[in-house]
Amino acid sequence: MRVEYYPAPPPPGPRGSGELSHETGLELDAIVATAADLELPNFARTVDALLGGSANFAVDRDAADALLDLDPLADVRARAQRGFTRRVVRHAQARGIDQFLDLGCGIPSVHSVHDVVLGRDPAARVAYVDLDPVVVAHARDLVADRPTVSVTWGDLRAPACVATAPGVGDHLDLARPVALLVGGALQFVHDDIAAVLAGWRRLLAPGSLLAATHGTTVTRDVVPNLDALYVRGLAGLCLRSPHQVREAFAVVGPAVDVVDWPAAGAGGRAATGVLGAVGLVG
Ligand SMILES: C[S@@+](CC[C@H](N)C(=O)[O-])C[C@H]1O[C@@H](n2cnc3c(N)ncnc32)[C@H](O)[C@@H]1O
């Protein structure tokens, strides 16, 4: 049974900022067996159901329906976000980048980063990282035949720890430019996300791209229902206004609706309320 190293798991609820230690060794298979309770929806599998993927179960599809009742555009937003990531990947490839680090990757079943990357450059390397062991287990199955793709169980709030974890530090060369993708994960991070992004930025070589997205459409009264739905969610939703996201993303670049990057309407005409920013590391 493989032993994975990752930062100590977070306590539930909001937490202070600061680097997490890299000291815990846990057995992934055992954790997945406990976490993958098929009686309960899993957040990443619910997103997969929204996207029309096959890495989900009836309980997740029911959760996706319930989510659409609360947020009728949830599937549109999920697709728009992956569309943004796809355009960022192509942009990075046009700049000659051949290494991709996807933090909070979710289940890479449909519109996956590795499909886009390897479709154009089969020798490129992709490192997926997610905090949810269920995601890690699904992702490993999905990329088992892809030697240039790794999947690491890690917490994006601990940049130095994740960057040196097996599967990232051994798989990518961070002394060369990398495209760092943080799509849809930061709204689950209660820490100071500007500090987290700045921590990652400091680790990237000049010429790297840093891209992040954050949903802003959910209203306060919906959050308890969403959290109840994401009973396996890790830290619960963290509501931030568009203004707060723009401020936090200043460390990356100007934030725009994901459909409006790299140019207005590039991903469709209807605004999604999901903000994205892309920046070049100088
Ligand atoms: C909405 S999904 C986004 C999936 C994909 N990146 C996309 O753009 O569609 C958010 C993912 O972030 C992961 N996540 C949340 N907090 C995280 C953390 N602190 N570190 C790593 N992953 C995290 C969740 O487990 C989940 O799989």
PDB file of N, CA, C and O and ligand atoms in Angstrom, residues 10 42-44 47 51 78-79 81-82 85 102-107 111 113 129-133 135 154-158 162 181-189 213 232 234-235, ligand 1:
ATOM      1  N   PRO A  10      -6.376  19.591   7.408  1.00  0.00           N
ATOM      2  CA  PRO A  10      -6.852  20.780   8.114  1.00  0.00           C
ATOM      3  C   PRO A  10      -7.963  20.435   9.092  1.00  0.00           C
ATOM      4  O   PRO A  10      -8.748  19.538   8.832  1.00  0.00           O
ATOM      5  N   ASN A  42     -20.172  13.015  -3.125  1.00  0.00           N
ATOM      6  CA  ASN A  42     -18.833  13.591  -3.028  1.00  0.00           C
ATOM      7  C   ASN A  42     -18.809  14.834  -3.902  1.00  0.00           C
ATOM      8  O   ASN A  42     -19.346  14.832  -5.016  1.00  0.00           O
ATOM      9  N   PHE A  43     -18.165  15.875  -3.424  1.00  0.00           N
ATOM     10  CA  PHE A  43     -18.203  17.140  -4.146  1.00  0.00           C
ATOM     11  C   PHE A  43     -17.637  17.026  -5.557  1.00  0.00           C
ATOM     12  O   PHE A  43     -18.267  17.430  -6.545  1.00  0.00           O
ATOM     13  N   ALA A  44     -16.441  16.453  -5.678  1.00  0.00           N
ATOM     14  CA  ALA A  44     -15.798  16.394  -7.006  1.00  0.00           C
ATOM     15  C   ALA A  44     -16.597  15.487  -7.951  1.00  0.00           C
ATOM     16  O   ALA A  44     -16.699  15.769  -9.148  1.00  0.00           O
ATOM     17  N   VAL A  47     -19.452  17.539  -9.260  1.00  0.00           N
ATOM     18  CA  VAL A  47     -19.014  18.418 -10.354  1.00  0.00           C
ATOM     19  C   VAL A  47     -18.868  17.596 -11.633  1.00  0.00           C
ATOM     20  O   VAL A  47     -19.270  18.023 -12.722  1.00  0.00           O
ATOM     21  N   LEU A  51     -20.750  18.064 -15.250  1.00  0.00           N
ATOM     22  CA  LEU A  51     -20.031  18.218 -16.513  1.00  0.00           C
ATOM     23  C   LEU A  51     -20.350  17.095 -17.500  1.00  0.00           C
ATOM     24  O   LEU A  51     -19.821  17.075 -18.609  1.00  0.00           O
ATOM     25  N   ALA A  78     -19.550  25.550 -14.328  1.00  0.00           N
ATOM     26  CA  ALA A  78     -18.495  24.519 -14.266  1.00  0.00           C
ATOM     27  C   ALA A  78     -17.852  24.362 -15.644  1.00  0.00           C
ATOM     28  O   ALA A  78     -16.619  24.263 -15.764  1.00  0.00           O
ATOM     29  N   ARG A  79     -18.669  24.381 -16.683  1.00  0.00           N
ATOM     30  CA  ARG A  79     -18.116  24.244 -18.046  1.00  0.00           C
ATOM     31  C   ARG A  79     -17.311  25.485 -18.438  1.00  0.00           C
ATOM     32  O   ARG A  79     -16.255  25.378 -19.050  1.00  0.00           O
ATOM     33  N   GLN A  81     -15.709  27.424 -16.543  1.00  0.00           N
ATOM     34  CA  GLN A  81     -14.440  27.434 -15.825  1.00  0.00           C
ATOM     35  C   GLN A  81     -13.424  26.517 -16.501  1.00  0.00           C
ATOM     36  O   GLN A  81     -12.263  26.859 -16.657  1.00  0.00           O
ATOM     37  N   ARG A  82     -13.878  25.335 -16.898  1.00  0.00           N
ATOM     38  CA  ARG A  82     -12.941  24.428 -17.587  1.00  0.00           C
ATOM     39  C   ARG A  82     -12.563  24.986 -18.960  1.00  0.00           C
ATOM     40  O   ARG A  82     -11.450  24.776 -19.445  1.00  0.00           O
ATOM     41  N   THR A  85      -9.775  27.346 -18.356  1.00  0.00           N
ATOM     42  CA  THR A  85      -8.527  26.601 -18.130  1.00  0.00           C
ATOM     43  C   THR A  85      -7.963  26.092 -19.460  1.00  0.00           C
ATOM     44  O   THR A  85      -6.755  26.151 -19.701  1.00  0.00           O
ATOM     45  N   ASP A 102      -1.649  21.548 -11.729  1.00  0.00           N
ATOM     46  CA  ASP A 102      -3.078  21.834 -11.563  1.00  0.00           C
ATOM     47  C   ASP A 102      -3.454  21.582 -10.106  1.00  0.00           C
ATOM     48  O   ASP A 102      -3.548  20.429  -9.669  1.00  0.00           O
ATOM     49  N   LEU A 103      -3.656  22.664  -9.349  1.00  0.00           N
ATOM     50  CA  LEU A 103      -3.953  22.557  -7.911  1.00  0.00           C
ATOM     51  C   LEU A 103      -5.459  22.571  -7.697  1.00  0.00           C
ATOM     52  O   LEU A 103      -6.139  23.463  -8.199  1.00  0.00           O
ATOM     53  N   GLY A 104      -5.984  21.610  -6.930  1.00  0.00           N
ATOM     54  CA  GLY A 104      -7.439  21.492  -6.772  1.00  0.00           C
ATOM     55  C   GLY A 104      -8.024  21.048  -8.098  1.00  0.00           C
ATOM     56  O   GLY A 104      -8.980  21.618  -8.599  1.00  0.00           O
ATOM     57  N   CYS A 105      -7.412  19.997  -8.644  1.00  0.00           N
ATOM     58  CA  CYS A 105      -7.705  19.581 -10.032  1.00  0.00           C
ATOM     59  C   CYS A 105      -9.111  19.033 -10.194  1.00  0.00           C
ATOM     60  O   CYS A 105      -9.665  19.069 -11.288  1.00  0.00           O
ATOM     61  N   GLY A 106      -9.734  18.518  -9.124  1.00  0.00           N
ATOM     62  CA  GLY A 106     -10.999  17.810  -9.302  1.00  0.00           C
ATOM     63  C   GLY A 106     -10.752  16.528 -10.101  1.00  0.00           C
ATOM     64  O   GLY A 106      -9.597  16.166 -10.366  1.00  0.00           O
ATOM     65  N   ILE A 107     -11.827  15.854 -10.483  1.00  0.00           N
ATOM     66  CA  ILE A 107     -11.663  14.596 -11.230  1.00  0.00           C
ATOM     67  C   ILE A 107     -11.427  14.921 -12.707  1.00  0.00           C
ATOM     68  O   ILE A 107     -12.286  15.531 -13.340  1.00  0.00           O
ATOM     69  N   HIS A 111     -13.165  17.298 -20.249  1.00  0.00           N
ATOM     70  CA  HIS A 111     -12.453  18.563 -20.467  1.00  0.00           C
ATOM     71  C   HIS A 111     -11.218  18.618 -19.554  1.00  0.00           C
ATOM     72  O   HIS A 111     -10.973  19.619 -18.888  1.00  0.00           O
ATOM     73  N   VAL A 113      -7.376  18.742 -18.098  1.00  0.00           N
ATOM     74  CA  VAL A 113      -6.148  19.466 -18.450  1.00  0.00           C
ATOM     75  C   VAL A 113      -5.207  18.550 -19.231  1.00  0.00           C
ATOM     76  O   VAL A 113      -4.633  18.939 -20.252  1.00  0.00           O
ATOM     77  N   VAL A 129      -2.897  17.924  -8.366  1.00  0.00           N
ATOM     78  CA  VAL A 129      -2.867  17.917  -6.896  1.00  0.00           C
ATOM     79  C   VAL A 129      -4.282  18.174  -6.403  1.00  0.00           C
ATOM     80  O   VAL A 129      -4.965  19.076  -6.900  1.00  0.00           O
ATOM     81  N   ASP A 130      -4.734  17.401  -5.441  1.00  0.00           N
ATOM     82  CA  ASP A 130      -6.035  17.687  -4.823  1.00  0.00           C
ATOM     83  C   ASP A 130      -5.997  17.213  -3.377  1.00  0.00           C
ATOM     84  O   ASP A 130      -5.283  16.269  -3.033  1.00  0.00           O
ATOM     85  N   LEU A 131      -6.794  17.860  -2.564  1.00  0.00           N
ATOM     86  CA  LEU A 131      -6.858  17.546  -1.139  1.00  0.00           C
ATOM     87  C   LEU A 131      -7.824  16.390  -0.847  1.00  0.00           C
ATOM     88  O   LEU A 131      -7.762  15.782   0.215  1.00  0.00           O
ATOM     89  N   ASP A 132      -8.700  16.112  -1.789  1.00  0.00           N
ATOM     90  CA  ASP A 132      -9.728  15.099  -1.552  1.00  0.00           C
ATOM     91  C   ASP A 132      -9.193  13.737  -2.004  1.00  0.00           C
ATOM     92  O   ASP A 132      -8.920  13.529  -3.189  1.00  0.00           O
ATOM     93  N   PRO A 133      -9.060  12.780  -1.077  1.00  0.00           N
ATOM     94  CA  PRO A 133      -8.508  11.480  -1.454  1.00  0.00           C
ATOM     95  C   PRO A 133      -9.361  10.746  -2.488  1.00  0.00           C
ATOM     96  O   PRO A 133      -8.848   9.938  -3.259  1.00  0.00           O
ATOM     97  N   VAL A 135     -10.842  12.197  -5.029  1.00  0.00           N
ATOM     98  CA  VAL A 135     -10.373  12.752  -6.301  1.00  0.00           C
ATOM     99  C   VAL A 135      -9.067  12.072  -6.707  1.00  0.00           C
ATOM    100  O   VAL A 135      -8.887  11.654  -7.859  1.00  0.00           O
ATOM    101  N   GLY A 154      -2.444  16.493  -1.933  1.00  0.00           N
ATOM    102  CA  GLY A 154      -1.782  17.597  -1.264  1.00  0.00           C
ATOM    103  C   GLY A 154      -2.719  18.770  -1.053  1.00  0.00           C
ATOM    104  O   GLY A 154      -3.815  18.822  -1.609  1.00  0.00           O
ATOM    105  N   ASP A 155      -2.252  19.702  -0.256  1.00  0.00           N
ATOM    106  CA  ASP A 155      -3.056  20.867   0.128  1.00  0.00           C
ATOM    107  C   ASP A 155      -2.407  22.110  -0.464  1.00  0.00           C
ATOM    108  O   ASP A 155      -1.280  22.463  -0.093  1.00  0.00           O
ATOM    109  N   LEU A 156      -3.121  22.778  -1.346  1.00  0.00           N
ATOM    110  CA  LEU A 156      -2.539  23.919  -2.064  1.00  0.00           C
ATOM    111  C   LEU A 156      -2.147  25.053  -1.127  1.00  0.00           C
ATOM    112  O   LEU A 156      -1.401  25.949  -1.508  1.00  0.00           O
ATOM    113  N   ARG A 157      -2.629  25.024   0.123  1.00  0.00           N
ATOM    114  CA  ARG A 157      -2.278  26.089   1.062  1.00  0.00           C
ATOM    115  C   ARG A 157      -0.845  25.963   1.561  1.00  0.00           C
ATOM    116  O   ARG A 157      -0.372  26.827   2.307  1.00  0.00           O
ATOM    117  N   ALA A 158      -0.185  24.882   1.187  1.00  0.00           N
ATOM    118  CA  ALA A 158       1.187  24.655   1.645  1.00  0.00           C
ATOM    119  C   ALA A 158       2.120  24.589   0.438  1.00  0.00           C
ATOM    120  O   ALA A 158       2.587  23.511   0.056  1.00  0.00           O
ATOM    121  N   VAL A 162       3.945  21.166  -1.011  1.00  0.00           N
ATOM    122  CA  VAL A 162       3.414  20.494  -2.209  1.00  0.00           C
ATOM    123  C   VAL A 162       4.460  20.500  -3.320  1.00  0.00           C
ATOM    124  O   VAL A 162       4.637  19.516  -4.040  1.00  0.00           O
ATOM    125  N   LEU A 181      -2.157  26.213 -12.458  1.00  0.00           N
ATOM    126  CA  LEU A 181      -3.603  26.400 -12.619  1.00  0.00           C
ATOM    127  C   LEU A 181      -4.278  26.168 -11.281  1.00  0.00           C
ATOM    128  O   LEU A 181      -4.053  25.135 -10.641  1.00  0.00           O
ATOM    129  N   VAL A 182      -5.098  27.108 -10.851  1.00  0.00           N
ATOM    130  CA  VAL A 182      -5.839  26.946  -9.593  1.00  0.00           C
ATOM    131  C   VAL A 182      -7.303  27.254  -9.908  1.00  0.00           C
ATOM    132  O   VAL A 182      -7.799  28.353  -9.647  1.00  0.00           O
ATOM    133  N   GLY A 183      -7.991  26.281 -10.505  1.00  0.00           N
ATOM    134  CA  GLY A 183      -9.359  26.523 -10.979  1.00  0.00           C
ATOM    135  C   GLY A 183     -10.401  26.021 -10.000  1.00  0.00           C
ATOM    136  O   GLY A 183     -10.463  24.827  -9.693  1.00  0.00           O
ATOM    137  N   GLY A 184     -11.218  26.919  -9.498  1.00  0.00           N
ATOM    138  CA  GLY A 184     -12.394  26.517  -8.722  1.00  0.00           C
ATOM    139  C   GLY A 184     -12.116  26.007  -7.328  1.00  0.00           C
ATOM    140  O   GLY A 184     -13.029  25.515  -6.660  1.00  0.00           O
ATOM    141  N   ALA A 185     -10.886  26.118  -6.858  1.00  0.00           N
ATOM    142  CA  ALA A 185     -10.562  25.562  -5.536  1.00  0.00           C
ATOM    143  C   ALA A 185     -10.530  26.643  -4.449  1.00  0.00           C
ATOM    144  O   ALA A 185     -10.775  26.349  -3.282  1.00  0.00           O
ATOM    145  N   LEU A 186     -10.247  27.872  -4.833  1.00  0.00           N
ATOM    146  CA  LEU A 186      -9.994  28.889  -3.805  1.00  0.00           C
ATOM    147  C   LEU A 186     -11.244  29.290  -3.038  1.00  0.00           C
ATOM    148  O   LEU A 186     -11.154  29.807  -1.923  1.00  0.00           O
ATOM    149  N   GLN A 187     -12.432  29.023  -3.608  1.00  0.00           N
ATOM    150  CA  GLN A 187     -13.634  29.346  -2.836  1.00  0.00           C
ATOM    151  C   GLN A 187     -13.880  28.350  -1.702  1.00  0.00           C
ATOM    152  O   GLN A 187     -14.823  28.490  -0.955  1.00  0.00           O
ATOM    153  N   PHE A 188     -12.986  27.350  -1.592  1.00  0.00           N
ATOM    154  CA  PHE A 188     -13.048  26.432  -0.452  1.00  0.00           C
ATOM    155  C   PHE A 188     -11.901  26.692   0.523  1.00  0.00           C
ATOM    156  O   PHE A 188     -11.713  25.935   1.477  1.00  0.00           O
ATOM    157  N   VAL A 189     -11.148  27.728   0.252  1.00  0.00           N
ATOM    158  CA  VAL A 189      -9.993  28.036   1.089  1.00  0.00           C
ATOM    159  C   VAL A 189     -10.328  29.263   1.935  1.00  0.00           C
ATOM    160  O   VAL A 189     -10.566  30.346   1.395  1.00  0.00           O
ATOM    161  N   THR A 213      -9.091  30.926 -10.610  1.00  0.00           N
ATOM    162  CA  THR A 213     -10.493  31.333 -10.733  1.00  0.00           C
ATOM    163  C   THR A 213     -11.162  31.246  -9.358  1.00  0.00           C
ATOM    164  O   THR A 213     -10.700  30.540  -8.462  1.00  0.00           O
ATOM    165  N   ARG A 232     -19.249  15.931   2.026  1.00  0.00           N
ATOM    166  CA  ARG A 232     -17.856  15.490   2.012  1.00  0.00           C
ATOM    167  C   ARG A 232     -16.919  16.635   1.609  1.00  0.00           C
ATOM    168  O   ARG A 232     -15.764  16.401   1.362  1.00  0.00           O
ATOM    169  N   LEU A 234     -14.516  19.800   1.894  1.00  0.00           N
ATOM    170  CA  LEU A 234     -13.397  19.742   2.812  1.00  0.00           C
ATOM    171  C   LEU A 234     -13.429  20.841   3.849  1.00  0.00           C
ATOM    172  O   LEU A 234     -13.305  20.596   5.027  1.00  0.00           O
ATOM    173  N   ALA A 235     -13.625  22.056   3.418  1.00  0.00           N
ATOM    174  CA  ALA A 235     -13.593  23.139   4.406  1.00  0.00           C
ATOM    175  C   ALA A 235     -14.847  23.986   4.333  1.00  0.00           C
ATOM    176  O   ALA A 235     -14.981  24.952   5.048  1.00  0.00           O
TER     177      ALA A 235
HETATM  178  C1  LIG B   1     -14.796  22.909  -8.126  1.00  0.00           C
HETATM  179  S1  LIG B   1     -13.502  21.700  -8.005  1.00  0.00           S
HETATM  180  C2  LIG B   1     -12.544  22.343  -9.321  1.00  0.00           C
HETATM  181  C3  LIG B   1     -12.069  21.278 -10.264  1.00  0.00           C
HETATM  182  C4  LIG B   1     -11.264  21.801 -11.453  1.00  0.00           C
HETATM  183  N1  LIG B   1     -10.047  22.456 -11.051  1.00  0.00           N
HETATM  184  C5  LIG B   1     -12.080  22.726 -12.326  1.00  0.00           C
HETATM  185  O1  LIG B   1     -11.613  23.850 -12.610  1.00  0.00           O
HETATM  186  O2  LIG B   1     -13.157  22.345 -12.747  1.00  0.00           O
HETATM  187  C6  LIG B   1     -12.554  22.184  -6.595  1.00  0.00           C
HETATM  188  C7  LIG B   1     -11.490  21.169  -6.159  1.00  0.00           C
HETATM  189  O3  LIG B   1     -10.616  21.818  -5.248  1.00  0.00           O
HETATM  190  C8  LIG B   1     -10.214  20.853  -4.282  1.00  0.00           C
HETATM  191  N2  LIG B   1      -9.693  21.557  -3.108  1.00  0.00           N
HETATM  192  C9  LIG B   1     -10.377  22.316  -2.206  1.00  0.00           C
HETATM  193  N3  LIG B   1      -9.529  22.796  -1.281  1.00  0.00           N
HETATM  194  C10 LIG B   1      -8.276  22.369  -1.613  1.00  0.00           C
HETATM  195  C11 LIG B   1      -6.980  22.528  -1.031  1.00  0.00           C
HETATM  196  N4  LIG B   1      -6.815  23.242   0.077  1.00  0.00           N
HETATM  197  N5  LIG B   1      -5.931  21.930  -1.641  1.00  0.00           N
HETATM  198  C12 LIG B   1      -6.093  21.186  -2.762  1.00  0.00           C
HETATM  199  N6  LIG B   1      -7.297  20.984  -3.340  1.00  0.00           N
HETATM  200  C13 LIG B   1      -8.380  21.560  -2.779  1.00  0.00           C
HETATM  201  C14 LIG B   1     -11.478  20.064  -4.023  1.00  0.00           C
HETATM  202  O4  LIG B   1     -11.189  18.816  -3.448  1.00  0.00           O
HETATM  203  C15 LIG B   1     -12.057  19.966  -5.437  1.00  0.00           C
HETATM  204  O5  LIG B   1     -11.659  18.780  -6.080  1.00  0.00           O
END
